[in-house]
Coordinates of C-alpha atoms and ligand atoms in Angstrom, one line a residue:
M1 CA 50.8 -149.8 128.5
N2 CA 52.6 -146.5 129.2
L3 CA 55.8 -145.4 127.6
L4 CA 58.8 -147.0 129.3
W5 CA 62.3 -145.4 129.4
D6 CA 65.0 -147.8 130.5
K7 CA 62.3 -149.9 131.9
C8 CA 60.9 -147.0 134.0
D9 CA 57.2 -146.1 133.6
T10 CA 57.2 -142.5 132.4
L11 CA 53.9 -141.7 134.0
E12 CA 55.3 -142.9 137.4
L13 CA 58.3 -140.6 136.8
A14 CA 56.1 -137.7 135.9
K15 CA 54.1 -138.3 139.1
K16 CA 57.1 -138.7 141.3
Y17 CA 59.2 -135.8 140.1
G18 CA 56.7 -133.5 138.5
T19 CA 57.1 -132.1 134.9
P20 CA 58.9 -130.8 133.0
L21 CA 61.5 -133.5 133.6
Y22 CA 64.5 -134.6 131.7
V23 CA 65.0 -138.4 131.8
L24 CA 68.2 -140.1 130.6
S25 CA 68.7 -143.8 130.0
E26 CA 72.0 -145.0 131.5
T27 CA 71.7 -148.1 129.4
K28 CA 71.5 -146.1 126.2
I29 CA 74.4 -143.8 127.1
R30 CA 76.6 -146.9 127.9
E31 CA 75.6 -148.6 124.7
R32 CA 76.9 -145.7 122.7
C33 CA 80.1 -145.7 124.6
R34 CA 80.5 -149.4 123.9
I35 CA 80.0 -148.8 120.2
I36 CA 82.8 -146.3 120.3
Q37 CA 85.0 -148.8 122.1
D38 CA 84.2 -151.6 119.6
D39 CA 84.1 -149.7 116.3
F40 CA 86.9 -147.2 117.0
L41 CA 89.1 -147.6 120.1
K42 CA 89.6 -151.4 119.9
K43 CA 89.5 -151.5 116.1
Y44 CA 92.4 -149.1 115.6
D45 CA 95.3 -148.6 117.8
N46 CA 96.6 -145.2 118.9
T47 CA 93.1 -143.7 119.1
K48 CA 91.2 -141.8 121.8
A49 CA 87.6 -140.7 122.2
V50 CA 86.6 -137.7 124.4
Y51 CA 83.0 -136.8 125.2
A52 CA 82.1 -133.3 124.2
S53 CA 80.6 -132.4 127.5
K54 CA 78.8 -129.2 126.4
A55 CA 76.1 -131.5 125.1
F56 CA 75.2 -132.5 128.7
L57 CA 77.4 -132.4 131.8
T58 CA 76.8 -133.1 135.4
T59 CA 79.1 -134.7 138.0
A60 CA 77.3 -138.1 137.5
M61 CA 77.8 -137.9 133.8
C62 CA 81.5 -137.4 134.4
K63 CA 81.4 -140.7 136.4
I64 CA 79.7 -142.6 133.5
I65 CA 82.2 -141.3 131.0
E66 CA 85.1 -142.2 133.3
K67 CA 83.8 -145.7 133.8
E68 CA 83.4 -146.2 130.1
G69 CA 87.0 -145.2 129.5
L70 CA 86.5 -142.1 127.5
G71 CA 88.0 -138.6 128.0
L72 CA 86.2 -135.3 128.4
D73 CA 86.2 -132.2 126.2
V74 CA 85.4 -129.1 128.1
V75 CA 84.8 -125.6 126.7
S76 CA 84.5 -123.5 129.8
G77 CA 85.7 -123.0 133.4
G78 CA 82.4 -124.2 134.6
E79 CA 82.6 -127.5 132.7
L80 CA 86.2 -127.9 133.9
Y81 CA 85.1 -127.2 137.5
T82 CA 82.4 -129.9 137.2
A83 CA 84.9 -132.4 136.0
I84 CA 87.3 -131.5 138.8
Q85 CA 84.5 -131.8 141.4
A86 CA 83.6 -135.2 140.0
G87 CA 87.2 -136.4 140.4
F88 CA 87.6 -136.9 136.7
P89 CA 91.2 -137.8 135.7
M90 CA 92.6 -134.5 134.5
A91 CA 95.0 -136.1 132.0
M92 CA 91.9 -137.2 130.1
V93 CA 90.5 -133.7 129.8
E94 CA 91.0 -131.4 126.9
F95 CA 89.9 -127.8 126.7
N96 CA 88.3 -126.3 123.5
G97 CA 86.9 -122.8 122.9
N98 CA 87.6 -119.7 120.8
N99 CA 88.0 -117.2 123.7
K100 CA 89.2 -118.9 126.8
T101 CA 89.6 -116.4 129.6
I102 CA 92.7 -115.9 131.7
D103 CA 90.9 -117.5 134.7
E104 CA 89.9 -120.5 132.7
L105 CA 93.4 -121.1 131.3
E106 CA 94.8 -120.7 134.8
L107 CA 92.4 -123.3 136.1
A108 CA 93.4 -125.7 133.3
V109 CA 97.1 -125.1 133.9
N110 CA 96.7 -125.5 137.7
H111 CA 95.1 -128.9 137.2
E112 CA 97.5 -130.0 134.5
I113 CA 94.8 -131.1 132.1
G114 CA 95.7 -133.3 129.2
R115 CA 95.5 -131.0 126.2
I116 CA 94.6 -127.4 125.5
I117 CA 93.2 -126.8 122.0
V118 CA 94.6 -123.4 121.2
D119 CA 92.3 -121.4 119.0
N120 CA 94.3 -118.2 118.2
A121 CA 97.6 -116.3 118.7
Y122 CA 96.2 -114.3 121.6
E123 CA 95.4 -117.5 123.5
L124 CA 98.9 -118.8 122.8
D125 CA 100.3 -115.6 124.3
L126 CA 98.1 -115.9 127.4
L127 CA 98.9 -119.6 127.9
E128 CA 102.7 -119.1 127.6
K129 CA 102.5 -116.3 130.1
I130 CA 100.5 -118.4 132.6
C131 CA 102.7 -121.4 132.2
K132 CA 105.8 -119.3 132.7
E133 CA 104.5 -117.8 135.9
K134 CA 103.5 -121.3 137.2
N135 CA 106.6 -123.0 135.9
K136 CA 104.5 -125.6 133.9
V137 CA 104.5 -126.9 130.4
M138 CA 101.2 -127.7 128.7
D139 CA 100.5 -130.0 125.8
I140 CA 98.6 -128.1 123.1
L141 CA 96.9 -128.7 119.8
F142 CA 96.0 -125.9 117.4
R143 CA 92.4 -125.7 116.1
I144 CA 92.4 -125.0 112.4
V145 CA 89.7 -123.8 110.0
P146 CA 89.5 -126.7 107.6
E147 CA 87.3 -124.8 105.2
A148 CA 85.0 -127.7 104.9
D149 CA 81.4 -126.8 104.3
T150 CA 78.7 -128.9 105.8
D151 CA 75.1 -129.9 105.1
T152 CA 73.9 -128.8 108.5
H153 CA 72.3 -125.6 109.8
E154 CA 74.5 -122.5 109.6
Y155 CA 74.4 -122.0 113.3
I156 CA 75.9 -125.5 114.0
S157 CA 78.4 -125.4 111.1
T158 CA 81.9 -124.6 112.4
G159 CA 84.5 -125.4 109.8
H160 CA 83.6 -123.1 106.9
K161 CA 86.1 -120.5 105.7
S162 CA 84.8 -117.6 107.7
S163 CA 84.0 -119.5 110.9
K164 CA 84.7 -117.8 114.2
F165 CA 86.6 -120.9 115.4
G166 CA 90.2 -121.7 114.8
I167 CA 93.2 -120.6 112.8
N168 CA 93.1 -120.1 109.1
L169 CA 95.3 -122.2 106.8
L170 CA 97.1 -119.3 105.1
P171 CA 100.8 -120.4 105.2
E172 CA 101.9 -117.1 106.9
T173 CA 99.3 -117.7 109.7
I174 CA 99.5 -121.3 110.4
F175 CA 103.2 -122.0 110.0
S176 CA 104.2 -119.1 112.1
I177 CA 102.0 -119.9 115.0
I178 CA 103.0 -123.6 115.0
K179 CA 106.7 -122.6 114.8
R180 CA 106.2 -120.3 117.8
A181 CA 104.8 -123.2 119.8
V182 CA 107.5 -125.6 118.7
D183 CA 110.1 -123.1 119.9
S184 CA 108.3 -122.3 123.1
D185 CA 109.6 -123.4 126.5
Y186 CA 106.1 -123.4 128.0
V187 CA 104.0 -125.4 125.6
N188 CA 104.5 -128.7 123.8
F189 CA 103.1 -128.7 120.3
K190 CA 101.3 -132.0 120.0
G191 CA 99.1 -131.6 116.9
I192 CA 96.1 -130.4 115.0
H193 CA 92.4 -130.2 115.8
F194 CA 89.3 -129.5 113.7
H195 CA 85.6 -129.7 114.2
V196 CA 83.5 -129.3 111.1
G197 CA 80.0 -129.0 112.6
S198 CA 77.2 -130.8 114.3
Q199 CA 74.4 -133.2 113.5
L200 CA 76.0 -134.4 110.2
H201 CA 74.6 -137.3 108.2
D202 CA 77.3 -137.0 105.5
N203 CA 80.9 -137.9 105.9
K204 CA 82.3 -135.6 103.2
S205 CA 83.1 -132.7 105.4
H206 CA 85.1 -134.9 107.8
L207 CA 86.9 -136.5 104.8
N208 CA 87.5 -133.1 103.2
A209 CA 88.9 -131.6 106.4
I210 CA 91.0 -134.7 107.1
S211 CA 92.6 -134.4 103.6
K212 CA 93.5 -130.7 104.3
T213 CA 94.9 -131.6 107.7
L214 CA 97.0 -134.5 106.2
H215 CA 98.6 -132.0 103.8
L216 CA 99.3 -129.7 106.6
I217 CA 100.9 -132.6 108.6
K218 CA 103.1 -133.4 105.6
D219 CA 104.1 -129.8 105.1
L220 CA 105.1 -129.7 108.7
K221 CA 107.1 -132.9 108.5
D222 CA 109.0 -131.3 105.6
Q223 CA 109.9 -128.6 108.1
N224 CA 110.9 -131.2 110.7
I225 CA 107.8 -130.7 112.8
T226 CA 106.0 -133.9 113.9
V227 CA 102.3 -134.0 114.5
E228 CA 101.5 -136.6 117.2
D229 CA 97.8 -135.9 117.6
M230 CA 95.1 -135.4 115.0
N231 CA 91.7 -134.5 116.5
I232 CA 88.9 -134.8 114.0
G233 CA 86.2 -133.4 116.2
G234 CA 82.6 -134.7 116.6
G235 CA 79.4 -133.9 114.8
F236 CA 78.1 -137.4 114.1
G237 CA 74.3 -137.1 113.5
I238 CA 71.5 -138.7 115.5
H239 CA 67.8 -139.5 115.0
Y240 CA 65.4 -136.7 115.8
T241 CA 62.7 -137.4 113.3
D242 CA 62.4 -139.8 110.4
D243 CA 63.8 -137.1 108.1
D244 CA 67.2 -137.8 109.6
Q245 CA 69.1 -140.3 107.4
V246 CA 71.2 -141.6 110.3
K247 CA 74.4 -143.4 109.6
P248 CA 76.4 -145.6 111.9
L249 CA 79.5 -144.3 113.5
A250 CA 81.6 -146.6 111.3
Y251 CA 80.3 -144.7 108.2
F252 CA 82.3 -141.7 109.4
L253 CA 85.2 -143.4 111.0
E254 CA 86.1 -146.2 108.6
P255 CA 86.8 -144.1 105.5
S256 CA 88.4 -141.5 107.8
M257 CA 90.9 -144.0 109.1
K258 CA 91.4 -145.4 105.7
I259 CA 92.4 -142.1 104.1
I260 CA 94.6 -141.3 107.1
E261 CA 96.4 -144.6 107.0
D262 CA 96.8 -144.6 103.3
Y263 CA 98.1 -141.1 103.2
C264 CA 100.6 -141.7 106.0
Q265 CA 101.9 -144.8 104.3
E266 CA 102.2 -143.1 100.9
N267 CA 104.0 -140.2 102.4
D268 CA 106.2 -142.0 104.9
L269 CA 104.5 -140.3 107.8
E270 CA 104.0 -141.9 111.2
R271 CA 100.3 -142.1 111.7
P272 CA 99.3 -139.7 114.5
M273 CA 97.0 -140.6 117.3
I274 CA 93.4 -140.0 116.1
I275 CA 91.0 -138.5 118.5
I276 CA 87.3 -138.0 118.1
E277 CA 85.0 -135.8 120.1
P278 CA 81.4 -136.9 119.9
G279 CA 78.9 -135.1 122.1
R280 CA 75.3 -135.4 120.7
W281 CA 76.0 -138.9 119.4
I282 CA 76.6 -140.2 123.0
I283 CA 73.9 -138.5 124.9
G284 CA 71.2 -137.2 122.4
E285 CA 69.0 -140.3 121.9
A286 CA 69.4 -141.4 125.5
G287 CA 67.3 -138.5 126.7
I288 CA 63.6 -137.7 126.7
T289 CA 61.7 -134.7 128.2
L290 CA 58.4 -135.3 129.9
Y291 CA 55.8 -132.5 129.9
T292 CA 52.2 -132.2 131.1
V293 CA 49.6 -131.1 128.5
G294 CA 47.6 -128.1 129.5
A295 CA 45.6 -125.9 127.3
I296 CA 44.4 -127.3 124.0
K297 CA 43.0 -124.9 121.4
T298 CA 42.6 -124.1 117.7
N299 CA 43.5 -120.7 116.2
G300 CA 43.0 -120.3 112.5
D301 CA 44.2 -123.4 110.9
K302 CA 46.4 -124.5 113.8
K303 CA 45.5 -126.8 116.7
Y304 CA 47.8 -126.2 119.6
I305 CA 48.5 -128.5 122.5
S306 CA 50.3 -126.5 125.1
I307 CA 52.9 -127.9 127.5
D308 CA 54.3 -126.8 130.8
G309 CA 57.8 -126.2 129.4
G310 CA 59.3 -125.2 126.1
M311 CA 62.2 -122.9 125.0
S312 CA 63.7 -122.5 128.5
D313 CA 64.3 -126.3 128.8
N314 CA 64.8 -126.9 125.0
I315 CA 65.8 -123.8 123.0
R316 CA 66.8 -125.8 119.9
P317 CA 63.6 -125.4 117.9
S318 CA 63.6 -121.6 118.5
L319 CA 67.3 -121.3 118.0
Y320 CA 67.7 -123.3 114.8
Q321 CA 64.4 -124.8 113.8
A322 CA 65.4 -128.2 115.2
K323 CA 62.7 -130.8 114.7
Y324 CA 61.6 -133.4 117.3
H325 CA 59.4 -136.5 117.5
A326 CA 57.1 -137.1 120.4
D327 CA 54.5 -139.5 121.9
I328 CA 51.8 -139.2 124.4
C329 CA 53.0 -141.6 127.1
N330 CA 49.6 -142.7 128.2
R331 CA 48.2 -143.1 124.6
L332 CA 50.8 -145.3 122.9
D333 CA 48.2 -147.7 121.6
E334 CA 45.9 -145.0 120.1
D335 CA 46.0 -143.9 116.4
K336 CA 47.9 -140.8 115.6
T337 CA 45.1 -139.0 113.8
D338 CA 45.4 -135.4 115.2
L339 CA 47.6 -132.9 113.4
V340 CA 48.8 -130.5 116.2
T341 CA 51.5 -128.1 117.1
V342 CA 53.1 -128.5 120.5
S343 CA 53.4 -125.1 122.0
G344 CA 55.6 -124.1 124.9
K345 CA 54.5 -121.8 127.7
F346 CA 56.9 -118.9 127.0
C347 CA 56.2 -115.5 125.8
E348 CA 57.8 -115.8 122.4
S349 CA 56.0 -116.7 119.2
S350 CA 58.9 -118.9 118.2
D351 CA 58.4 -121.1 121.3
L352 CA 56.8 -124.0 119.4
L353 CA 58.5 -127.2 120.3
I354 CA 57.1 -129.3 117.5
R355 CA 55.3 -127.9 114.5
D356 CA 52.7 -130.1 112.8
I357 CA 53.0 -133.5 114.3
Y358 CA 50.4 -136.3 114.2
L359 CA 49.5 -137.5 117.7
P360 CA 46.6 -139.3 119.3
K361 CA 43.8 -137.0 120.4
A362 CA 45.3 -135.4 123.5
Q363 CA 43.6 -134.3 126.7
S364 CA 44.7 -131.8 129.3
G365 CA 46.7 -133.8 131.9
D366 CA 48.3 -136.2 129.4
I367 CA 52.0 -136.7 129.6
L368 CA 54.0 -135.9 126.5
A369 CA 57.4 -137.4 125.9
V370 CA 59.7 -135.6 123.4
Y371 CA 62.5 -137.9 122.2
S372 CA 66.2 -137.3 121.6
T373 CA 66.4 -134.4 124.0
G374 CA 69.6 -135.6 125.8
A375 CA 71.9 -133.2 124.0
Y376 CA 72.0 -129.4 124.1
T377 CA 68.8 -129.1 126.1
Y378 CA 69.5 -129.2 129.8
S379 CA 73.0 -127.7 129.0
M380 CA 71.3 -124.8 127.2
A381 CA 68.5 -124.3 129.7
C382 CA 67.8 -120.8 131.0
N383 CA 65.4 -119.1 133.4
Y384 CA 63.4 -117.1 130.8
N385 CA 60.1 -116.0 132.2
K386 CA 61.6 -117.0 135.6
Q387 CA 60.9 -120.6 134.9
P388 CA 62.8 -122.9 137.2
I389 CA 65.1 -125.3 135.3
P390 CA 63.7 -128.9 135.4
G391 CA 65.4 -131.7 137.2
V392 CA 67.3 -134.5 135.5
V393 CA 66.6 -138.1 136.4
L394 CA 68.7 -141.1 135.4
A395 CA 66.7 -144.2 134.5
C396 CA 68.4 -147.6 134.6
E397 CA 66.8 -151.0 134.3
G398 CA 63.6 -149.9 136.0
K399 CA 65.3 -147.8 138.7
D400 CA 65.4 -144.0 138.8
Y401 CA 68.0 -141.7 140.3
V402 CA 68.1 -137.9 140.6
L403 CA 71.1 -136.4 138.8
V404 CA 70.0 -132.8 139.2
K405 CA 67.3 -131.5 141.5
K406 CA 64.8 -129.3 139.9
Q407 CA 65.2 -125.6 140.7
T408 CA 62.7 -124.0 143.1
F409 CA 61.4 -120.5 143.1
S410 CA 63.8 -119.6 145.9
D411 CA 66.7 -120.7 143.6
L412 CA 65.5 -118.1 141.1
I413 CA 66.2 -115.2 143.5
R414 CA 69.1 -116.7 145.4
N415 CA 71.7 -114.4 144.0
E416 CA 69.5 -111.3 143.9
C417 CA 70.1 -108.2 146.1
I418 CA 68.0 -105.2 146.9
P419 CA 70.1 -102.0 147.4
S420 CA 69.4 -100.5 150.8
H421 CA 67.9 -97.3 149.5
L422 CA 65.2 -99.3 147.9
E423 CA 64.3 -101.0 151.1
E424 CA 63.2 -97.8 152.8
Ligands
LIG1 C1 80.4 -129.1 120.1 C2 81.7 -129.7 119.8 C3 81.9 -131.1 119.6 C4 80.7 -132.0 119.7 O1 79.8 -131.9 118.7 P1 78.6 -132.9 118.6 O2 77.9 -132.5 117.4 O3 77.8 -132.8 119.8 O4 79.2 -134.3 118.4 C5 83.1 -131.6 119.4 N1 84.2 -130.8 119.3 C6 84.1 -129.4 119.4 C7 85.3 -128.6 119.4 C8 82.9 -128.8 119.7 O5 82.8 -127.5 119.8

């Protein structure tokens, strides 16, 4: 029996579409959205969930998110454009990012998106200017630096004191920018946003950041400023390998809601709308990547099995030592007795997709499935070594659908030009 993904035979998919290939399970994506509905949106009133689309975004993904009743968090003009093209309801879109350009802000204002999460004073200046020109008023949140350290990799930790994201909580900084927004004719101050980091298995950084935000909300109330929205970000961890101590979503959200509700009651505050922004948690485990095994060799004490992709389709191991689990799709019933390193085909020594994993004895031509590759893989893909970006297929109950066609060689030079003096 070959590996099945959403009831599709992975060997058939590899044969039909070629490898490398990203395969997403629609059933798994929707299951995650339903858990968000049941354990958060339906459980607590005045709540909202937006999918952090930088984890994985295509026009079809926008459709799934819309059908599941979630909003969309974008962090660039390109992501916003994708949502616009997919006909996603703009009132359900929020825009994050620490250095949004003028063009990006103009696009957001033109389409009257739901919220802009303002990161800094320069951005507030730009936004007010754009809104004034266009005679529009935008609803905004401020992203704060909650100074909550996390137990995740430094590169995906975002809420520590010296983070590049957000506005620091020094009274002279935070109160003056919020007052500016409150007094502005061009923005509506709606609330506070933070995001502490990604791939977290511990709730303490969320709880810590929530406490700081609640104090801020109370201080603002004392100055007659009401906070209607409190966005507590994403970052909920998923299973990559058995080293991950995965917790259910409720492990993060139940104590979060409790301290928010208790604090609001004790301090006579109206409980703001609570918004979460999961990305990885929705899409990560729904995805696998299929590769064909090529060269197999032993150098020194390492046995390598080489695959036809690597860091251009999944940069996470090279970028932050991310770990993955894998299976050989056509050898599921064989014992995993062979200690190997899965090597990518790119000209970098760090292009090792999985270091030291036990697999069945592989042969060239086998199909390898790497698990939990739905998030931050396709969305981070590049053309290093002029490798075309693989296609994305959606598997659902035994049927398969193309979401993104694989790039061809001609795509690689589509935007290239040769100056005329070089043509002679
Ligand atoms: C990346 C990001 C998220 C999503 O993070 P995940 O770890 O994928 O859940 C949420 N909010 C903001 C502001 C982000 O930058």
